[in-house]
Amino acid sequence: MDTPPPPENLTRFDQVMRQLSKLFFLLGFVVICGQLWNLWKKPSLTDVPSITVTRTVPTATYWLYHWSAMELVLVTDGAATQDPCRKGIVGRFETVQCTLRFTDGTVVPWMSYANGRDRGWVEVHGRRYPLYGRGYVLLIRADGAKGESTMVHRATMPVFPAGAEGPALEAWMATDPLLAPLAPAFAAEP
């Protein structure tokens, strides 16, 4: 079926208004899509990690951190304590900021951000490491100054059973090439 031709009596004003209404509709659609994108990508409030288990021996310390969908094993080569963590703002991100204090005087500030889903990051002395899910190990060595950090992902890290995280973590540390040199220190202490 043929479409009828446009009426001849449309004025120039009517034609311009039709074109403008199409343009405004398209512009409105783009703005709405942009706002939805921003809402989806906007960081949610930072989850504060829970410390499932921690242990300090004379030459090393470890903490097992859990967020809603992420996990981090923080190990120090050298005995350390952690000051109470606090929330802060870095850029547009709400972060959890902590400080490790080693017995040799090394002070290591570190911070974490978790988006409430399954990703985030950990930053030590301006170096940012990604977190995507579980299986991450952050090793910080004391050096009398600011410390040295190494972060690795271990896809083979087991799920540590609730209530027995410490012994399971220490047994796994003994099998990990990065952490095996520290494992005897934990095994030697009851």
Coordinates of N, CA and C in Angstrom, one line a residue:
M1 N 0.8 -1.2 0.0 CA 0.0 0.0 0.0 C 0.9 1.2 0.0
D2 N 0.6 2.2 -0.8 CA 1.3 3.4 -0.9 C 1.0 4.3 0.2
T3 N 2.1 5.0 0.7 CA 1.8 6.0 1.7 C 1.5 7.3 1.1
P4 N 0.6 8.0 1.7 CA 0.1 9.2 1.0 C 1.3 10.3 1.1
P5 N 1.4 11.1 0.2 CA 2.4 12.1 0.2 C 2.1 13.1 1.3
P6 N 3.1 13.8 1.9 CA 2.8 14.8 2.9 C 2.0 15.9 2.4
P7 N 1.1 16.4 3.3 CA 0.3 17.5 2.9 C 1.1 18.7 2.3
E8 N 0.6 19.3 1.4 CA 1.3 20.4 0.7 C 1.2 21.7 1.6
N9 N 0.2 21.7 2.5 CA 0.0 22.9 3.3 C 0.9 23.0 4.5
L10 N 1.9 22.1 4.7 CA 2.8 22.2 5.9 C 3.7 23.4 5.7
T11 N 3.8 24.2 6.6 CA 4.6 25.4 6.6 C 6.0 25.0 6.9
R12 N 6.9 25.9 6.7 CA 8.3 25.7 7.0 C 8.5 25.5 8.5
F13 N 7.7 26.3 9.3 CA 7.7 26.1 10.8 C 7.3 24.7 11.2
D14 N 6.3 24.1 10.6 CA 5.9 22.8 11.0 C 7.0 21.8 10.7
Q15 N 7.7 21.9 9.5 CA 8.7 21.0 9.2 C 9.9 21.1 10.2
V16 N 10.3 22.3 10.5 CA 11.3 22.5 11.5 C 11.0 21.9 12.9
M17 N 9.7 22.1 13.3 CA 9.3 21.6 14.6 C 9.3 20.1 14.6
R18 N 9.0 19.4 13.5 CA 9.0 18.0 13.4 C 10.5 17.5 13.5
Q19 N 11.4 18.2 12.8 CA 12.8 17.8 12.9 C 13.3 18.0 14.3
L20 N 13.0 19.1 14.9 CA 13.4 19.4 16.3 C 12.9 18.3 17.3
S21 N 11.6 17.9 17.1 CA 11.1 16.9 18.0 C 11.8 15.6 17.9
K22 N 12.2 15.2 16.7 CA 13.0 14.0 16.5 C 14.4 14.1 17.1
L23 N 15.0 15.3 17.0 CA 16.3 15.6 17.6 C 16.2 15.5 19.1
F24 N 15.2 16.2 19.7 CA 15.1 16.1 21.1 C 14.8 14.7 21.7
F25 N 14.0 14.0 20.9 CA 13.8 12.6 21.3 C 15.1 11.8 21.4
L26 N 15.9 11.9 20.3 CA 17.1 11.2 20.2 C 18.1 11.7 21.3
L27 N 18.1 13.0 21.6 CA 19.0 13.6 22.6 C 18.5 13.0 24.0
G28 N 17.3 13.0 24.2 CA 16.7 12.5 25.5 C 17.1 11.0 25.7
F29 N 17.0 10.3 24.7 CA 17.4 8.8 24.7 C 18.8 8.7 25.1
V30 N 19.7 9.5 24.5 CA 21.1 9.4 24.8 C 21.4 9.8 26.2
V31 N 20.8 10.8 26.7 CA 21.0 11.3 28.1 C 20.5 10.2 29.1
I32 N 19.4 9.6 28.8 CA 18.9 8.6 29.7 C 19.8 7.4 29.7
C33 N 20.3 7.0 28.5 CA 21.3 5.9 28.5 C 22.6 6.2 29.2
G34 N 23.0 7.5 29.1 CA 24.2 7.9 29.8 C 24.0 7.8 31.3
Q35 N 22.9 8.3 31.8 CA 22.6 8.2 33.2 C 22.5 6.8 33.7
L36 N 21.9 5.9 33.0 CA 21.9 4.5 33.4 C 23.2 3.9 33.4
W37 N 24.1 4.3 32.5 CA 25.5 3.8 32.4 C 26.2 4.3 33.7
N38 N 26.1 5.5 34.0 CA 26.7 6.1 35.2 C 26.3 5.4 36.5
L39 N 25.0 5.1 36.6 CA 24.5 4.4 37.8 C 25.0 3.0 37.9
W40 N 25.2 2.3 36.7 CA 25.7 1.0 36.7 C 27.2 1.0 37.1
K41 N 27.9 1.9 36.6 CA 29.4 2.0 36.8 C 29.8 2.7 38.1
K42 N 28.9 3.4 38.7 CA 29.2 4.2 39.9 C 29.6 3.3 41.0
P43 N 30.7 3.6 41.7 CA 31.1 2.7 42.8 C 30.1 2.8 43.9
S44 N 29.8 1.6 44.5 CA 28.9 1.6 45.6 C 29.7 1.9 46.9
L45 N 29.1 2.0 48.0 CA 29.9 2.2 49.2 C 30.8 1.0 49.4
T46 N 32.0 1.3 49.9 CA 33.0 0.3 50.1 C 32.6 -0.7 51.2
D47 N 32.7 -2.0 50.8 CA 32.6 -3.0 51.9 C 33.8 -2.9 52.7
V48 N 33.6 -3.0 54.0 CA 34.7 -3.1 54.9 C 35.1 -4.6 55.1
P49 N 36.3 -4.9 54.8 CA 36.6 -6.4 54.9 C 36.6 -6.9 56.3
S50 N 36.2 -8.1 56.4 CA 36.2 -8.7 57.8 C 37.5 -9.5 57.8
I51 N 38.1 -9.6 59.0 CA 39.3 -10.4 59.2 C 38.9 -11.7 59.8
T52 N 39.0 -12.7 58.9 CA 38.5 -14.1 59.4 C 39.5 -14.7 60.4
V53 N 40.8 -14.5 60.1 CA 41.8 -15.1 61.0 C 43.1 -14.2 60.9
T54 N 43.8 -14.1 62.0 CA 45.1 -13.4 62.0 C 46.0 -14.2 63.0
R55 N 47.3 -14.1 62.7 CA 48.2 -14.8 63.6 C 49.6 -14.0 63.4
T56 N 50.2 -13.8 64.6 CA 51.5 -13.2 64.6 C 52.5 -14.1 65.3
V57 N 53.7 -14.3 64.7 CA 54.8 -15.0 65.3 C 56.0 -14.1 65.3
P58 N 57.1 -14.4 66.0 CA 58.2 -13.4 66.0 C 58.7 -12.9 64.7
T59 N 58.5 -13.7 63.6 CA 59.1 -13.3 62.3 C 58.1 -13.1 61.2
A60 N 56.8 -13.2 61.5 CA 55.9 -13.0 60.4 C 54.5 -12.9 61.0
T61 N 53.6 -12.4 60.2 CA 52.2 -12.2 60.5 C 51.3 -12.4 59.3
Y62 N 50.1 -12.9 59.5 CA 49.2 -13.0 58.4 C 47.8 -12.6 58.8
W63 N 47.0 -12.1 57.9 CA 45.6 -11.8 58.0 C 44.8 -12.4 56.8
L64 N 43.7 -13.0 57.1 CA 42.8 -13.4 56.0 C 41.6 -12.5 55.9
Y65 N 41.5 -11.7 54.9 CA 40.5 -10.7 54.7 C 39.4 -11.2 53.8
H66 N 38.1 -11.0 54.2 CA 37.0 -11.3 53.3 C 36.2 -10.1 53.1
W67 N 35.8 -9.9 51.8 CA 34.8 -8.9 51.4 C 33.6 -9.7 51.0
S68 N 32.6 -9.1 50.5 CA 31.4 -9.9 50.1 C 31.7 -11.0 49.1
A69 N 32.5 -10.7 48.1 CA 32.8 -11.7 47.1 C 34.3 -11.8 46.8
M70 N 35.1 -11.3 47.7 CA 36.6 -11.3 47.4 C 37.3 -11.8 48.7
E71 N 38.6 -12.2 48.5 CA 39.4 -12.7 49.6 C 40.8 -12.3 49.3
L72 N 41.5 -11.9 50.4 CA 42.9 -11.6 50.3 C 43.6 -12.1 51.5
V73 N 44.8 -12.8 51.3 CA 45.7 -13.2 52.3 C 46.8 -12.2 52.4
L74 N 46.9 -11.4 53.5 CA 48.0 -10.5 53.6 C 49.0 -11.1 54.6
V75 N 50.2 -11.2 54.1 CA 51.3 -11.9 54.9 C 52.4 -10.9 55.0
T76 N 53.0 -10.8 56.2 CA 54.2 -9.9 56.4 C 55.4 -10.7 56.7
D77 N 56.5 -10.4 56.1 CA 57.8 -11.0 56.4 C 58.4 -10.1 57.4
G78 N 58.2 -10.4 58.6 CA 58.5 -9.6 59.8 C 57.3 -9.4 60.6
A79 N 57.4 -9.5 61.9 CA 56.3 -9.3 62.8 C 55.7 -7.9 62.6
A80 N 54.4 -7.8 62.6 CA 53.7 -6.5 62.4 C 52.4 -6.5 63.1
T81 N 52.0 -5.3 63.4 CA 50.6 -5.1 63.9 C 49.9 -4.1 63.0
Q82 N 48.6 -4.1 63.0 CA 47.9 -3.3 62.2 C 47.1 -2.3 63.0
D83 N 47.2 -1.0 62.7 CA 46.4 0.0 63.4 C 44.9 -0.2 63.0
P84 N 44.0 0.3 63.8 CA 42.6 0.2 63.3 C 42.4 0.9 62.0
C85 N 41.7 0.2 61.1 CA 41.4 0.7 59.7 C 40.3 1.8 59.8
R86 N 40.3 2.7 58.9 CA 39.3 3.7 58.8 C 38.9 3.9 57.4
K87 N 37.7 4.5 57.2 CA 37.2 4.8 55.8 C 37.8 6.2 55.4
G88 N 38.1 6.3 54.2 CA 38.5 7.6 53.6 C 38.1 7.7 52.2
I89 N 38.4 8.8 51.6 CA 38.0 9.1 50.2 C 39.3 9.2 49.4
V90 N 39.4 8.5 48.3 CA 40.5 8.7 47.3 C 39.9 8.9 46.0
G91 N 40.1 10.0 45.4 CA 39.4 10.3 44.1 C 37.9 10.3 44.3
R92 N 37.2 9.5 43.6 CA 35.8 9.4 43.8 C 35.4 8.1 44.5
F93 N 36.4 7.4 45.1 CA 36.2 6.1 45.7 C 36.3 6.2 47.2
E94 N 35.4 5.6 47.9 CA 35.4 5.4 49.3 C 36.3 4.2 49.6
T95 N 37.3 4.4 50.4 CA 38.3 3.3 50.6 C 38.4 3.0 52.1
V96 N 39.0 1.8 52.4 CA 39.3 1.4 53.7 C 40.8 1.6 53.8
Q97 N 41.3 2.4 54.7 CA 42.7 2.7 54.8 C 43.3 2.1 56.1
C98 N 44.4 1.4 56.0 CA 45.0 0.7 57.2 C 46.5 1.0 57.2
T99 N 47.1 0.8 58.3 CA 48.6 1.0 58.5 C 49.2 -0.2 59.2
L100 N 50.2 -0.8 58.6 CA 51.0 -1.9 59.2 C 52.2 -1.3 59.9
R101 N 52.5 -1.7 61.1 CA 53.7 -1.3 61.8 C 54.5 -2.5 62.2
F102 N 55.7 -2.5 61.6 CA 56.6 -3.6 61.8 C 57.5 -3.3 63.1
T103 N 58.0 -4.4 63.7 CA 58.8 -4.2 64.9 C 60.2 -3.5 64.6
D104 N 60.6 -3.6 63.3 CA 61.9 -2.9 62.9 C 61.7 -1.4 62.6
G105 N 60.5 -0.9 62.7 CA 60.2 0.5 62.5 C 59.6 0.8 61.1
T106 N 59.5 -0.3 60.2 CA 58.9 -0.1 58.9 C 57.4 0.2 59.1
V107 N 56.9 1.2 58.4 CA 55.5 1.6 58.5 C 55.0 1.5 57.0
V108 N 53.9 0.7 56.9 CA 53.3 0.5 55.5 C 51.9 0.9 55.5
P109 N 51.5 2.0 54.9 CA 50.1 2.3 54.8 C 49.6 1.5 53.6
W110 N 48.4 1.0 53.7 CA 47.7 0.4 52.5 C 46.2 0.6 52.6
M111 N 45.6 0.5 51.4 CA 44.2 0.8 51.4 C 43.5 -0.2 50.4
S112 N 42.2 -0.4 50.6 CA 41.5 -1.2 49.7 C 40.2 -0.6 49.3
Y113 N 39.7 -1.0 48.2 CA 38.4 -0.6 47.6 C 37.7 -1.8 47.1
A114 N 36.5 -2.0 47.5 CA 35.7 -3.1 46.9 C 34.3 -2.5 46.5
N115 N 33.9 -2.9 45.3 CA 32.7 -2.3 44.7 C 31.4 -3.0 45.2
G116 N 31.5 -3.9 46.1 CA 30.3 -4.6 46.6 C 29.9 -5.7 45.7
R117 N 30.6 -5.9 44.6 CA 30.3 -7.1 43.8 C 31.4 -8.0 43.9
D118 N 32.3 -8.1 42.9 CA 33.3 -9.1 43.0 C 34.7 -8.5 42.5
R119 N 34.8 -7.2 42.6 CA 36.1 -6.7 42.2 C 36.4 -5.4 43.0
G120 N 37.7 -5.1 43.0 CA 38.2 -4.0 43.7 C 39.7 -3.9 43.5
W121 N 40.4 -3.2 44.5 CA 41.8 -3.1 44.4 C 42.4 -2.9 45.8
V122 N 43.7 -3.2 45.8 CA 44.5 -2.9 47.0 C 45.6 -2.1 46.6
E123 N 46.0 -1.1 47.4 CA 47.1 -0.2 47.0 C 48.1 -0.1 48.2
V124 N 49.3 -0.3 47.9 CA 50.4 -0.2 48.9 C 51.4 0.8 48.3
H125 N 51.7 1.9 49.0 CA 52.7 2.9 48.6 C 52.4 3.3 47.2
G126 N 51.2 3.6 46.8 CA 50.9 4.1 45.5 C 50.9 3.1 44.4
R127 N 51.2 1.8 44.7 CA 51.1 0.8 43.7 C 49.8 0.0 43.9
R128 N 49.0 0.0 42.8 CA 47.6 -0.5 42.9 C 47.6 -1.9 42.3
Y129 N 47.0 -2.9 43.0 CA 46.9 -4.2 42.6 C 45.4 -4.6 42.5
P130 N 45.0 -5.2 41.4 CA 43.6 -5.5 41.2 C 43.1 -6.7 42.1
L131 N 41.9 -6.7 42.4 CA 41.3 -7.8 43.1 C 40.0 -8.2 42.3
Y132 N 40.0 -9.5 41.9 CA 38.8 -10.0 41.2 C 38.4 -11.3 41.8
G133 N 37.6 -11.3 42.8 CA 37.2 -12.6 43.4 C 38.2 -13.0 44.5
R134 N 38.5 -14.3 44.5 CA 39.3 -14.8 45.6 C 40.7 -15.3 45.1
G135 N 41.5 -15.7 46.0 CA 42.8 -16.3 45.6 C 44.0 -15.4 45.6
Y136 N 43.9 -14.2 46.2 CA 45.0 -13.2 46.1 C 45.8 -13.2 47.4
V137 N 47.1 -13.1 47.2 CA 48.1 -13.1 48.3 C 48.9 -11.8 48.1
L138 N 49.0 -11.0 49.2 CA 49.8 -9.8 49.3 C 50.9 -10.0 50.3
L139 N 52.1 -10.1 49.9 CA 53.3 -10.2 50.8 C 54.0 -8.9 50.9
I140 N 54.1 -8.5 52.2 CA 54.8 -7.2 52.4 C 56.1 -7.6 53.3
R141 N 57.2 -7.1 52.8 CA 58.5 -7.4 53.6 C 58.9 -6.1 54.2
A142 N 59.3 -6.2 55.5 CA 59.9 -5.1 56.2 C 61.3 -4.8 55.7
D143 N 61.6 -3.5 55.6 CA 63.0 -3.2 55.2 C 63.6 -2.0 56.0
G144 N 62.9 -1.7 57.1 CA 63.4 -0.6 57.9 C 62.9 0.8 57.4
A145 N 62.3 0.8 56.3 CA 61.8 2.1 55.7 C 60.3 2.0 55.4
K146 N 60.0 1.8 54.1 CA 58.6 1.8 53.7 C 58.1 0.4 53.3
G147 N 58.9 -0.6 53.3 CA 58.5 -2.0 53.0 C 58.5 -2.3 51.5
E148 N 58.4 -3.5 51.1 CA 58.4 -4.0 49.7 C 57.2 -4.9 49.6
S149 N 56.4 -4.7 48.6 CA 55.2 -5.5 48.4 C 55.2 -6.3 47.1
T150 N 54.6 -7.5 47.2 CA 54.4 -8.3 46.1 C 53.0 -8.9 46.2
M151 N 52.2 -8.8 45.0 CA 50.9 -9.4 45.0 C 50.8 -10.4 43.9
V152 N 50.2 -11.6 44.3 CA 50.1 -12.7 43.3 C 48.6 -13.2 43.4
H153 N 48.2 -13.8 42.3 CA 46.9 -14.5 42.3 C 47.2 -16.0 42.3
R154 N 46.5 -16.7 43.2 CA 46.7 -18.2 43.2 C 45.3 -18.8 42.9
A155 N 45.2 -19.3 41.7 CA 43.9 -19.9 41.3 C 43.7 -21.2 42.1
T156 N 44.8 -21.8 42.6 CA 44.6 -23.0 43.3 C 44.4 -22.9 44.8
M157 N 44.3 -21.6 45.3 CA 44.1 -21.4 46.7 C 42.8 -22.1 47.1
P158 N 42.8 -22.9 48.2 CA 41.6 -23.6 48.6 C 40.6 -22.7 49.3
V159 N 39.4 -23.2 49.5 CA 38.5 -22.5 50.3 C 38.8 -23.0 51.7
F160 N 39.0 -22.0 52.6 CA 39.4 -22.4 54.0 C 38.2 -22.7 54.8
P161 N 38.1 -23.8 55.5 CA 36.9 -24.2 56.2 C 36.6 -23.3 57.4
A162 N 35.4 -22.9 57.6 CA 35.0 -22.0 58.7 C 35.4 -22.6 60.0
G163 N 36.0 -21.8 60.8 CA 36.4 -22.3 62.1 C 37.8 -22.9 62.2
A164 N 38.3 -23.3 61.0 CA 39.7 -23.9 60.9 C 40.5 -23.2 59.9
E165 N 40.2 -21.9 59.7 CA 40.9 -21.2 58.6 C 42.4 -21.1 58.9
G166 N 42.8 -20.9 60.1 CA 44.3 -20.7 60.5 C 45.1 -22.0 60.1
P167 N 44.8 -23.1 60.6 CA 45.6 -24.3 60.3 C 45.5 -24.6 58.8
A168 N 44.4 -24.5 58.1 CA 44.3 -24.7 56.7 C 45.1 -23.7 55.9
L169 N 45.1 -22.5 56.3 CA 45.9 -21.5 55.6 C 47.4 -21.7 55.8
E170 N 47.8 -22.1 57.0 CA 49.2 -22.4 57.2 C 49.7 -23.6 56.5
A171 N 48.8 -24.6 56.4 CA 49.2 -25.8 55.6 C 49.3 -25.4 54.1
W172 N 48.4 -24.6 53.6 CA 48.5 -24.2 52.2 C 49.7 -23.3 52.0
M173 N 50.1 -22.4 52.9 CA 51.2 -21.6 52.8 C 52.5 -22.4 52.6
A174 N 52.6 -23.6 53.2 CA 53.8 -24.4 53.1 C 53.9 -25.0 51.7
T175 N 52.9 -25.0 50.9 CA 52.9 -25.5 49.6 C 53.1 -24.4 48.5
D176 N 53.0 -23.2 48.9 CA 53.0 -22.1 48.0 C 54.5 -21.6 47.8
P177 N 55.0 -21.5 46.6 CA 56.4 -21.1 46.4 C 56.8 -19.7 47.0
L178 N 55.9 -18.8 47.0 CA 56.2 -17.5 47.6 C 56.2 -17.5 49.1
L179 N 55.2 -18.2 49.7 CA 55.1 -18.2 51.1 C 55.7 -19.3 51.9
A180 N 56.2 -20.3 51.2 CA 56.8 -21.5 51.8 C 58.0 -21.1 52.7
P181 N 58.8 -20.1 52.4 CA 59.9 -19.8 53.4 C 59.4 -19.2 54.7
L182 N 58.1 -18.7 54.8 CA 57.6 -18.2 56.0 C 56.8 -19.3 56.8
A183 N 56.4 -20.3 56.1 CA 55.5 -21.3 56.7 C 56.2 -22.0 58.0
P184 N 57.5 -22.3 58.0 CA 58.0 -22.9 59.2 C 57.9 -22.0 60.4
A185 N 57.9 -20.7 60.3 CA 57.8 -19.9 61.4 C 56.5 -20.0 62.1
F186 N 55.4 -20.3 61.3 CA 54.1 -20.5 61.9 C 54.0 -21.9 62.5
A187 N 54.6 -22.9 61.8 CA 54.5 -24.3 62.2 C 55.3 -24.4 63.6
A188 N 56.4 -23.6 63.8 CA 57.2 -23.8 65.0 C 56.5 -23.2 66.2
E189 N 55.6 -22.3 66.0 CA 54.9 -21.7 67.2 C 53.5 -22.4 67.4
P190 N 53.3 -22.8 68.6 CA 52.0 -23.4 68.9 C 50.8 -22.5 68.8

